[in-house]
PDB file of C-alpha atoms in Angstrom:
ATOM      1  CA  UNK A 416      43.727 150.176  34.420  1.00 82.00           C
ATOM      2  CA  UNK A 417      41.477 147.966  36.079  1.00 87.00           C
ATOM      3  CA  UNK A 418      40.524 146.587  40.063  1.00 93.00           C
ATOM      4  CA  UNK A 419      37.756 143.828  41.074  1.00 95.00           C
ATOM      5  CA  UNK A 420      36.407 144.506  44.599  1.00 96.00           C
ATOM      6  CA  UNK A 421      35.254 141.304  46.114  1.00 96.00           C
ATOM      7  CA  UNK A 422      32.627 142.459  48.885  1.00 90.00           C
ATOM      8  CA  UNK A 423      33.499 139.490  51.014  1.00 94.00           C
ATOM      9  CA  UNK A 424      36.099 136.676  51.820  1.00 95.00           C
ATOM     10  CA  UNK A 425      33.693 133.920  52.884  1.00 96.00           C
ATOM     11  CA  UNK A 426      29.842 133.348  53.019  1.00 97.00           C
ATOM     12  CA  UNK A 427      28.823 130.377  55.184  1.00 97.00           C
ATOM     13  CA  UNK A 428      25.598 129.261  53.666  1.00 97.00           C
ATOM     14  CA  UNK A 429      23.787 125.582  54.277  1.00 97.00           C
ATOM     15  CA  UNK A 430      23.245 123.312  51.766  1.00 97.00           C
ATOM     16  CA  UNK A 431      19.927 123.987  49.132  1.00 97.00           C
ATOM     17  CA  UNK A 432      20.308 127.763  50.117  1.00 97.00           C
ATOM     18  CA  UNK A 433      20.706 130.054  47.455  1.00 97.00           C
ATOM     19  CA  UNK A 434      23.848 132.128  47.274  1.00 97.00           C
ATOM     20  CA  UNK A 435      25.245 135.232  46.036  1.00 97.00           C
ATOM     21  CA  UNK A 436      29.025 136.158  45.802  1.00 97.00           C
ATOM     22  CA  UNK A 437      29.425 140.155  45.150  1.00 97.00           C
ATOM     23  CA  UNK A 438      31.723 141.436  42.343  1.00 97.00           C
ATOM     24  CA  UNK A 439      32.345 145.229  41.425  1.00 97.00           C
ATOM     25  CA  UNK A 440      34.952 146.701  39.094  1.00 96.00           C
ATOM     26  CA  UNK A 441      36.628 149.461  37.883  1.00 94.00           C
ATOM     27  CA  UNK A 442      37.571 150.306  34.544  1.00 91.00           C
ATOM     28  CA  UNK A 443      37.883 153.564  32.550  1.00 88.00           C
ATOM     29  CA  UNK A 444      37.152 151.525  29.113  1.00 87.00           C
ATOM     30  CA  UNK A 445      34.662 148.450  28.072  1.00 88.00           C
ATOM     31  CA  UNK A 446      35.372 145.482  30.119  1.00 89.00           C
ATOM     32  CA  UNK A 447      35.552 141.339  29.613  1.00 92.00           C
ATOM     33  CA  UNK A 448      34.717 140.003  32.586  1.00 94.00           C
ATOM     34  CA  UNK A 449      34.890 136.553  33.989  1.00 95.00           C
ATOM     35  CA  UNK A 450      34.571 133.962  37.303  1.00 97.00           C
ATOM     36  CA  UNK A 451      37.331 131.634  38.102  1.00 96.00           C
ATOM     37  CA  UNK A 452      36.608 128.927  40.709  1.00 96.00           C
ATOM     38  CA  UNK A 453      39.099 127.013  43.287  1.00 95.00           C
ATOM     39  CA  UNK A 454      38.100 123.887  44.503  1.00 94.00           C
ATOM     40  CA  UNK A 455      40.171 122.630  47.561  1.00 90.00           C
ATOM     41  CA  UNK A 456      43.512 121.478  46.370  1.00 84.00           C
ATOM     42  CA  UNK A 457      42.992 122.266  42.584  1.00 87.00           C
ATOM     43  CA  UNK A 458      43.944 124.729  39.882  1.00 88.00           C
ATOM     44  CA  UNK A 459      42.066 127.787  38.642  1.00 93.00           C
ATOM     45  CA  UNK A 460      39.448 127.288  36.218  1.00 92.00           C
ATOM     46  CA  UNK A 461      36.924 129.316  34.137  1.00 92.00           C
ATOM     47  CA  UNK A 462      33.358 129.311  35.613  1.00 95.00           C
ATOM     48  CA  UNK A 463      31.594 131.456  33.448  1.00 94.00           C
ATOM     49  CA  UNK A 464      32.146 134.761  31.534  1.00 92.00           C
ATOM     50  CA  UNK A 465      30.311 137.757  29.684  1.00 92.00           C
ATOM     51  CA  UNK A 466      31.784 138.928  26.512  1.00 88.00           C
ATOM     52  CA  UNK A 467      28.979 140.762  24.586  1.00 84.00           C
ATOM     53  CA  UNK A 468      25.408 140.389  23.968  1.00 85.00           C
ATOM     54  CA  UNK A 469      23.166 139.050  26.758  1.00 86.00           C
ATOM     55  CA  UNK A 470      23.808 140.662  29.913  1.00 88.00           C
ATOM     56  CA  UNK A 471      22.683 137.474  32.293  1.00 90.00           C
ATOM     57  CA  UNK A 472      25.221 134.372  31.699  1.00 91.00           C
ATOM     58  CA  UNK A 473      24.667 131.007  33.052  1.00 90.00           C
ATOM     59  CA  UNK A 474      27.644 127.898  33.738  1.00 91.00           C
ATOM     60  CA  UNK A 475      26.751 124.344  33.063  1.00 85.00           C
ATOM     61  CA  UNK A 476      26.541 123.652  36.719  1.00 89.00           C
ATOM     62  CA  UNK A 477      23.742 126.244  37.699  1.00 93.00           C
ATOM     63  CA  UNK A 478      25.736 129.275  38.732  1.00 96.00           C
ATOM     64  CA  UNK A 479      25.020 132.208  36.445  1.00 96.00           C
ATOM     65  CA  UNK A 480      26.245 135.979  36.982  1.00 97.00           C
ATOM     66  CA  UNK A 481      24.316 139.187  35.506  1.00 95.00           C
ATOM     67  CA  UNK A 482      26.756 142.076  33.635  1.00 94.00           C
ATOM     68  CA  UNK A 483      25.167 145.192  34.974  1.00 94.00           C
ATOM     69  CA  UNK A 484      26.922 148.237  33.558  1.00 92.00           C
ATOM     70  CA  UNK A 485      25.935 151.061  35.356  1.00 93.00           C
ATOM     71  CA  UNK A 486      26.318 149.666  38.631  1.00 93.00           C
ATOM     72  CA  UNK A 487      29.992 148.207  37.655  1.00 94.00           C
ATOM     73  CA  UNK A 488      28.812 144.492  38.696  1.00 96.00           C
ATOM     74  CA  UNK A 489      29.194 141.163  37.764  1.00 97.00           C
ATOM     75  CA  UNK A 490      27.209 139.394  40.633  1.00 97.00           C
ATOM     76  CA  UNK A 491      27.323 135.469  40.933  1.00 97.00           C
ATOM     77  CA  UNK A 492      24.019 133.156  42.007  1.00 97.00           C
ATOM     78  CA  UNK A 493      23.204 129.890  42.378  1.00 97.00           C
ATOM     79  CA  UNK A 494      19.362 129.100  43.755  1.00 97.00           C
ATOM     80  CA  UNK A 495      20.524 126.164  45.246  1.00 97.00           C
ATOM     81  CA  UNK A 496      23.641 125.361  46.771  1.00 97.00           C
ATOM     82  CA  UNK A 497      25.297 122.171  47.318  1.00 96.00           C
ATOM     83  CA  UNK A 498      28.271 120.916  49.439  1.00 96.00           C
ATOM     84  CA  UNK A 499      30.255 120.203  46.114  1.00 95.00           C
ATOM     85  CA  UNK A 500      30.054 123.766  45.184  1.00 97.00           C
ATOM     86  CA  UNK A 501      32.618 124.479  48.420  1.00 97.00           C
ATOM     87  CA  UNK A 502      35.549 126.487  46.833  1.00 97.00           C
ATOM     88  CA  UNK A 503      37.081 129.653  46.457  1.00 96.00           C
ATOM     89  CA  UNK A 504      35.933 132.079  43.625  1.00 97.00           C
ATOM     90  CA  UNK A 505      37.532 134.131  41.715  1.00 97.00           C
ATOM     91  CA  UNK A 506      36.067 137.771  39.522  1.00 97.00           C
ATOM     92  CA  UNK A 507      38.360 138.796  37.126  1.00 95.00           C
ATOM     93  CA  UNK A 508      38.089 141.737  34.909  1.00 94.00           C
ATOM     94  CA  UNK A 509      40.093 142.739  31.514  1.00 90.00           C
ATOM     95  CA  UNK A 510      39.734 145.526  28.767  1.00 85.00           C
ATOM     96  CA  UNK A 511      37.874 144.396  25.799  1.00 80.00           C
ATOM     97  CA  UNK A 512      40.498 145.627  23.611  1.00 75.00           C
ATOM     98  CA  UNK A 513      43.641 143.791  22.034  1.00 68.00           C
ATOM     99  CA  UNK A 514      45.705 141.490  24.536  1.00 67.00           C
ATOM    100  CA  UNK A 515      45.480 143.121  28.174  1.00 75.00           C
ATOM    101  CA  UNK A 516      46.318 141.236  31.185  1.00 86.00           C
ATOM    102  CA  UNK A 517      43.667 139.605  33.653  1.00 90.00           C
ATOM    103  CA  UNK A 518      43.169 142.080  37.129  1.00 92.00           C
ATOM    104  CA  UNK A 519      41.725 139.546  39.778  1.00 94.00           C
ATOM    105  CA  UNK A 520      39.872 140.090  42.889  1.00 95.00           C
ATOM    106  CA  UNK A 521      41.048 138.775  46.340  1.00 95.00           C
ATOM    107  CA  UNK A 522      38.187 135.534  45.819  1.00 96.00           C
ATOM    108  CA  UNK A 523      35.331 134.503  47.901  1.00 97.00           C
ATOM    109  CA  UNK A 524      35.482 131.359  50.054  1.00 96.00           C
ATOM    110  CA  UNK A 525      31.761 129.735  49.706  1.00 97.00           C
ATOM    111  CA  UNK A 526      31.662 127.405  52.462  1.00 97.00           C
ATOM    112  CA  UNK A 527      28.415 125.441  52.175  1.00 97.00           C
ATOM    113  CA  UNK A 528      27.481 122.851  55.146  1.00 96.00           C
ATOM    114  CA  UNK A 529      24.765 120.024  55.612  1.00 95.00           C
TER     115      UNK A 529
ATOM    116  CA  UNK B  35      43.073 118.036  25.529  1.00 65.00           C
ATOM    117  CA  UNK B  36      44.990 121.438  25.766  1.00 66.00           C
ATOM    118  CA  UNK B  37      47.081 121.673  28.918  1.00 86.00           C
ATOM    119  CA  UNK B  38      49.385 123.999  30.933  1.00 93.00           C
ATOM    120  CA  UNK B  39      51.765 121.851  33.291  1.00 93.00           C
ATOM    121  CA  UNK B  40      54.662 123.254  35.799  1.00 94.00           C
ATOM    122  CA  UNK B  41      57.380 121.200  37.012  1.00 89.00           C
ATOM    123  CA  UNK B  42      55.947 120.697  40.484  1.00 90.00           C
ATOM    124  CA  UNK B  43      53.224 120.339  42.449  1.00 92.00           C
ATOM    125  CA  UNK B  44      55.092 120.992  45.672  1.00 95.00           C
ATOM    126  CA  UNK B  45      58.751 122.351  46.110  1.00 96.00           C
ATOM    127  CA  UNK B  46      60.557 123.389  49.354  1.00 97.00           C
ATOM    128  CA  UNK B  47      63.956 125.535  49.025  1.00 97.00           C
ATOM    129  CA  UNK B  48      66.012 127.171  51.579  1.00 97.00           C
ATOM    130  CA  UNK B  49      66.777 131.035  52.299  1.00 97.00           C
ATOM    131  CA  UNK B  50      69.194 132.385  49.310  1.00 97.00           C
ATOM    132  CA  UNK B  51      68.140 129.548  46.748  1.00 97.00           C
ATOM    133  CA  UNK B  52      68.096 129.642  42.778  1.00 97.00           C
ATOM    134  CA  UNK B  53      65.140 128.581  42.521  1.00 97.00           C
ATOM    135  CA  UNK B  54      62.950 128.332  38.913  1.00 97.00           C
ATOM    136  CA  UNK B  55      59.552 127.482  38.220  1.00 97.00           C
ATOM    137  CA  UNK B  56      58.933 125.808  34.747  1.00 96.00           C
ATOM    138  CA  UNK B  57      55.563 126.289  32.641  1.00 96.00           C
ATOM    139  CA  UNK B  58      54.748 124.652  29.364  1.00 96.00           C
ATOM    140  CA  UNK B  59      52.127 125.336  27.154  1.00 94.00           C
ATOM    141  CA  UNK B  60      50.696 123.291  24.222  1.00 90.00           C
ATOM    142  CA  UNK B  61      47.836 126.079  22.962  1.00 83.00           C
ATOM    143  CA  UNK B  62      50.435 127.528  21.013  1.00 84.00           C
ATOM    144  CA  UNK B  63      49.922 131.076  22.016  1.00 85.00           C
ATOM    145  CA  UNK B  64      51.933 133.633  22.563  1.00 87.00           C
ATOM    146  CA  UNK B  65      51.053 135.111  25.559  1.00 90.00           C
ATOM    147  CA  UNK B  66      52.017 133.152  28.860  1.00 93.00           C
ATOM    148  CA  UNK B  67      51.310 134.823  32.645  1.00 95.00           C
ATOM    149  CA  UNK B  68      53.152 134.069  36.148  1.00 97.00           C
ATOM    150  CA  UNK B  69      50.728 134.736  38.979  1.00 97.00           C
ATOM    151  CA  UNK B  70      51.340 134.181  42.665  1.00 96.00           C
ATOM    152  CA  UNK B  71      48.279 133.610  44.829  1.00 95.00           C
ATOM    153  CA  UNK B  72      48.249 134.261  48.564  1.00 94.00           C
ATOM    154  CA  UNK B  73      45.310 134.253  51.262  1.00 90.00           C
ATOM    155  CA  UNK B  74      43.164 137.382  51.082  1.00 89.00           C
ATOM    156  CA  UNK B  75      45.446 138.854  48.290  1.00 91.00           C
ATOM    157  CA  UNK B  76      43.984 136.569  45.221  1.00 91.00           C
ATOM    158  CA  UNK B  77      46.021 136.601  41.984  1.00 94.00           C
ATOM    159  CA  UNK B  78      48.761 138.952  42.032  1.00 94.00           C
ATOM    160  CA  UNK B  79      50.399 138.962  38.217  1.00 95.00           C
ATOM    161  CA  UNK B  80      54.300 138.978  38.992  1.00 97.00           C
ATOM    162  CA  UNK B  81      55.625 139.093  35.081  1.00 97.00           C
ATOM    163  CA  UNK B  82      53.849 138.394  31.541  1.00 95.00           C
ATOM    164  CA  UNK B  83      55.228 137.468  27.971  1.00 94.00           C
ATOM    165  CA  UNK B  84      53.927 138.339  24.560  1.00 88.00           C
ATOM    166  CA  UNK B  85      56.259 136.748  22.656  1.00 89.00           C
ATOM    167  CA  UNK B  86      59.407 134.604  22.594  1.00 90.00           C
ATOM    168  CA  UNK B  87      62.294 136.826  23.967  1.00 86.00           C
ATOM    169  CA  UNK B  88      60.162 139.270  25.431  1.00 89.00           C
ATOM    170  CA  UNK B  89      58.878 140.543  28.792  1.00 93.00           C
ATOM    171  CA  UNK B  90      56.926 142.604  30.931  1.00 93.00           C
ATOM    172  CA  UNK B  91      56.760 143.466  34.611  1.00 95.00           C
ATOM    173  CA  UNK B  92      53.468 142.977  35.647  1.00 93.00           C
ATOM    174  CA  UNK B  93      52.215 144.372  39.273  1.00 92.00           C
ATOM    175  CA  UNK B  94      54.783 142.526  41.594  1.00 96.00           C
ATOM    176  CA  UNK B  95      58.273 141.624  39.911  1.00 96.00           C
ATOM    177  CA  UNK B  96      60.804 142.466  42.704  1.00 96.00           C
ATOM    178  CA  UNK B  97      62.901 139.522  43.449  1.00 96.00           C
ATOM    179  CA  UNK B  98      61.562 137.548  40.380  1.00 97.00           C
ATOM    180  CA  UNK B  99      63.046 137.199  37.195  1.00 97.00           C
ATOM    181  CA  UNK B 100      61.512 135.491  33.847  1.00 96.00           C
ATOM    182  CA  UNK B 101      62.476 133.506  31.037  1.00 95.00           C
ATOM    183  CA  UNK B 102      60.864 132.699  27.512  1.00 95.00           C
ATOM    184  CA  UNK B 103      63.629 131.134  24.887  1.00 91.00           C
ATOM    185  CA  UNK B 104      60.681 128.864  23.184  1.00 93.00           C
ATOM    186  CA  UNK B 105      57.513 129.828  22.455  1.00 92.00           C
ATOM    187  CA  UNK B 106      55.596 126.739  24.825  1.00 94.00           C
ATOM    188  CA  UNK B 107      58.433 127.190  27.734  1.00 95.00           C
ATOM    189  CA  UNK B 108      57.914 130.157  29.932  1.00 96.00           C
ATOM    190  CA  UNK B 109      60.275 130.158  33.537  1.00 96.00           C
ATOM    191  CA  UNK B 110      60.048 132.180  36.633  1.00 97.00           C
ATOM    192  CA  UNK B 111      63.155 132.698  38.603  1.00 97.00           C
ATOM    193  CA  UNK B 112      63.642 133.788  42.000  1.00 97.00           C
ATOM    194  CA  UNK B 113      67.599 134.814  42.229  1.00 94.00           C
ATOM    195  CA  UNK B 114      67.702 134.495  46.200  1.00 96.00           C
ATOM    196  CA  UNK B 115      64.895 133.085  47.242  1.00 97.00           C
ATOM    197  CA  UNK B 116      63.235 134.397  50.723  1.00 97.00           C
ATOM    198  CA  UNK B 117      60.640 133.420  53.249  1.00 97.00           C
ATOM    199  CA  UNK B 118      58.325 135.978  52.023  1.00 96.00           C
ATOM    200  CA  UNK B 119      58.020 133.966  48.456  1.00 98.00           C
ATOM    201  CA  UNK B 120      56.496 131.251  50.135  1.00 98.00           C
ATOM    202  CA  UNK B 121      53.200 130.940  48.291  1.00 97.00           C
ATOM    203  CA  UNK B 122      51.318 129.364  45.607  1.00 96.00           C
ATOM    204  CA  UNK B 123      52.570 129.738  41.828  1.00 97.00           C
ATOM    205  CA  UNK B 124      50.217 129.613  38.622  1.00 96.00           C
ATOM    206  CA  UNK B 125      51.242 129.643  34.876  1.00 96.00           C
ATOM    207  CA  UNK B 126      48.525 130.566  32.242  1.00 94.00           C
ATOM    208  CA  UNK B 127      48.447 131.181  28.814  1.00 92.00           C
ATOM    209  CA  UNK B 128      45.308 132.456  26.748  1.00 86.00           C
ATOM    210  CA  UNK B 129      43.061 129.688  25.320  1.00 78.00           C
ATOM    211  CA  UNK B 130      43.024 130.233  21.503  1.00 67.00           C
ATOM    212  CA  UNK B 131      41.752 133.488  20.213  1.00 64.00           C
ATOM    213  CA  UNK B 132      38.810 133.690  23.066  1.00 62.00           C
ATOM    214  CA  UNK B 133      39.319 137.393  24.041  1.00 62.00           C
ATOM    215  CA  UNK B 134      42.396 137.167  27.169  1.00 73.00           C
ATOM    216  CA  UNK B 135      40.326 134.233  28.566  1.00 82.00           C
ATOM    217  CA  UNK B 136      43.036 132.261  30.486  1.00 88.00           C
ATOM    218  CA  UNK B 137      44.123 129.018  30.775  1.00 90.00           C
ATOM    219  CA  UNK B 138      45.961 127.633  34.300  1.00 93.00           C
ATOM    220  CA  UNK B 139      48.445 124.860  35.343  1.00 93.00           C
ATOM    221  CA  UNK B 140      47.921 122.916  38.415  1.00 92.00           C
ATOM    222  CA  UNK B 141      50.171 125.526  40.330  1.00 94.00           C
ATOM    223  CA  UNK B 142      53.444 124.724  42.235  1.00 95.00           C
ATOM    224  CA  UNK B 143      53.525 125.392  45.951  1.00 95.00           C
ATOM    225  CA  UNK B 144      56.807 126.923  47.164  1.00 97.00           C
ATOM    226  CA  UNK B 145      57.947 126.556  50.212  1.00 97.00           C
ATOM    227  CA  UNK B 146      61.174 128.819  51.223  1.00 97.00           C
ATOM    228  CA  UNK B 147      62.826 128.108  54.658  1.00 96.00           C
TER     229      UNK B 147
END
């Protein structure tokens, strides 16, 4: 089995600041692992994930999250923040092996002000 | 455009209601999820398929029921619905072949007085 601990429920941060929302997991086998973002009033949707290969993985709107094995994280950044990036996000982890089900963290509000 | 729709964006029901929730799928996969979603609590999985006709409890199932007669159709059921169901329900299903990435509806809010 798997668990996603989400460090914390909301980081205030102003606009142009850069940001980083703090993912760990859990797992006793190889891991898929993936960011889901919430914006206000929406559904779920995929943000970015790491499969194989290159540990560092980047979305199309600037956020990108580093697999880092031996310290069981899957960190998300952005350099610069903007209000539009205010929503609640999502790490999600899942064994790497035939169909498994999706273990989610409790999310991180980013709340990002002018 | 692949999508996941349920059969309401908002629903209110009252104390000891049938109540069901209706996902549908066009990805054509076999694998569909029911998730509730609460403050602080995230994504909870309440009960996933595999396949038509079959089931699995997933971490919170008591008081919920499912149904999957067609492959696209997947239903949640709440036999008696109760206050402490209020909450936020999401469907998925996994997008093609891409390694349990999911896919989400829009989510029905359910409100139970």
């Amino acid at each position: 089995a798997q668990s996603v601990t989400q460090l914390d429920s909301q980081v205030p941060v102003f606009e142009e600041a850069p940001v980083e929302l703090r993912c760990n997991y859990s797992s006793s086998v190889s891991v898929y692992l993936f960011w889901y973002v919430q914006y206000p009033n929406q559904g779920l949707q995929l943000l970015l994930k790491y499969l194989s290969g290159s540990t560092l993985v980047e979305s199309i709107n600037g956020f990108e999250a580093e697999f880092n094995k031996s310290q069981t994280s899957f960190h998300l950044r952005k350099p610069s923040v903007h209000i539009s990036d205010t929503a609640e996000y999502f790490c999600a982890v899942t064994a790497n092996s035939g169909y498994s089900t999706l273990t989610f963290g409790k999310g991180t509000m980013l709340l990002v002000s002018p | 455009d692949v999508k996941v729709t349920q059969s309401s964006r908002y629903l209110v029901k009252r104390t000891g209601e049938k109540v069901f929730l209706e996902c549908v799928q066009d990805m054509d996969h076999e694998n569909m999820f029911w998730y509730r979603q609460d403050p602080g609590l995230g994504l909870r999985l309440i009960y996933f398929s595999y396949d038509v006709k079959m089931k699995e409890k997933g971490d919170i199932p008591e008081g919920y029921s499912v149904s999957r007669e067609k492959k696209e159709r997947f239903s949640l059921i709440l036999e008696s619905a109760s206050t402490n169901q209020t909450s936020m329900y999401l469907c998925a299903t996994i997008q093609g072949s891409s390694y349990n990435e999911q896919f989400f509806g829009p989510g029905t809010r359910l409100t139970v007085l």
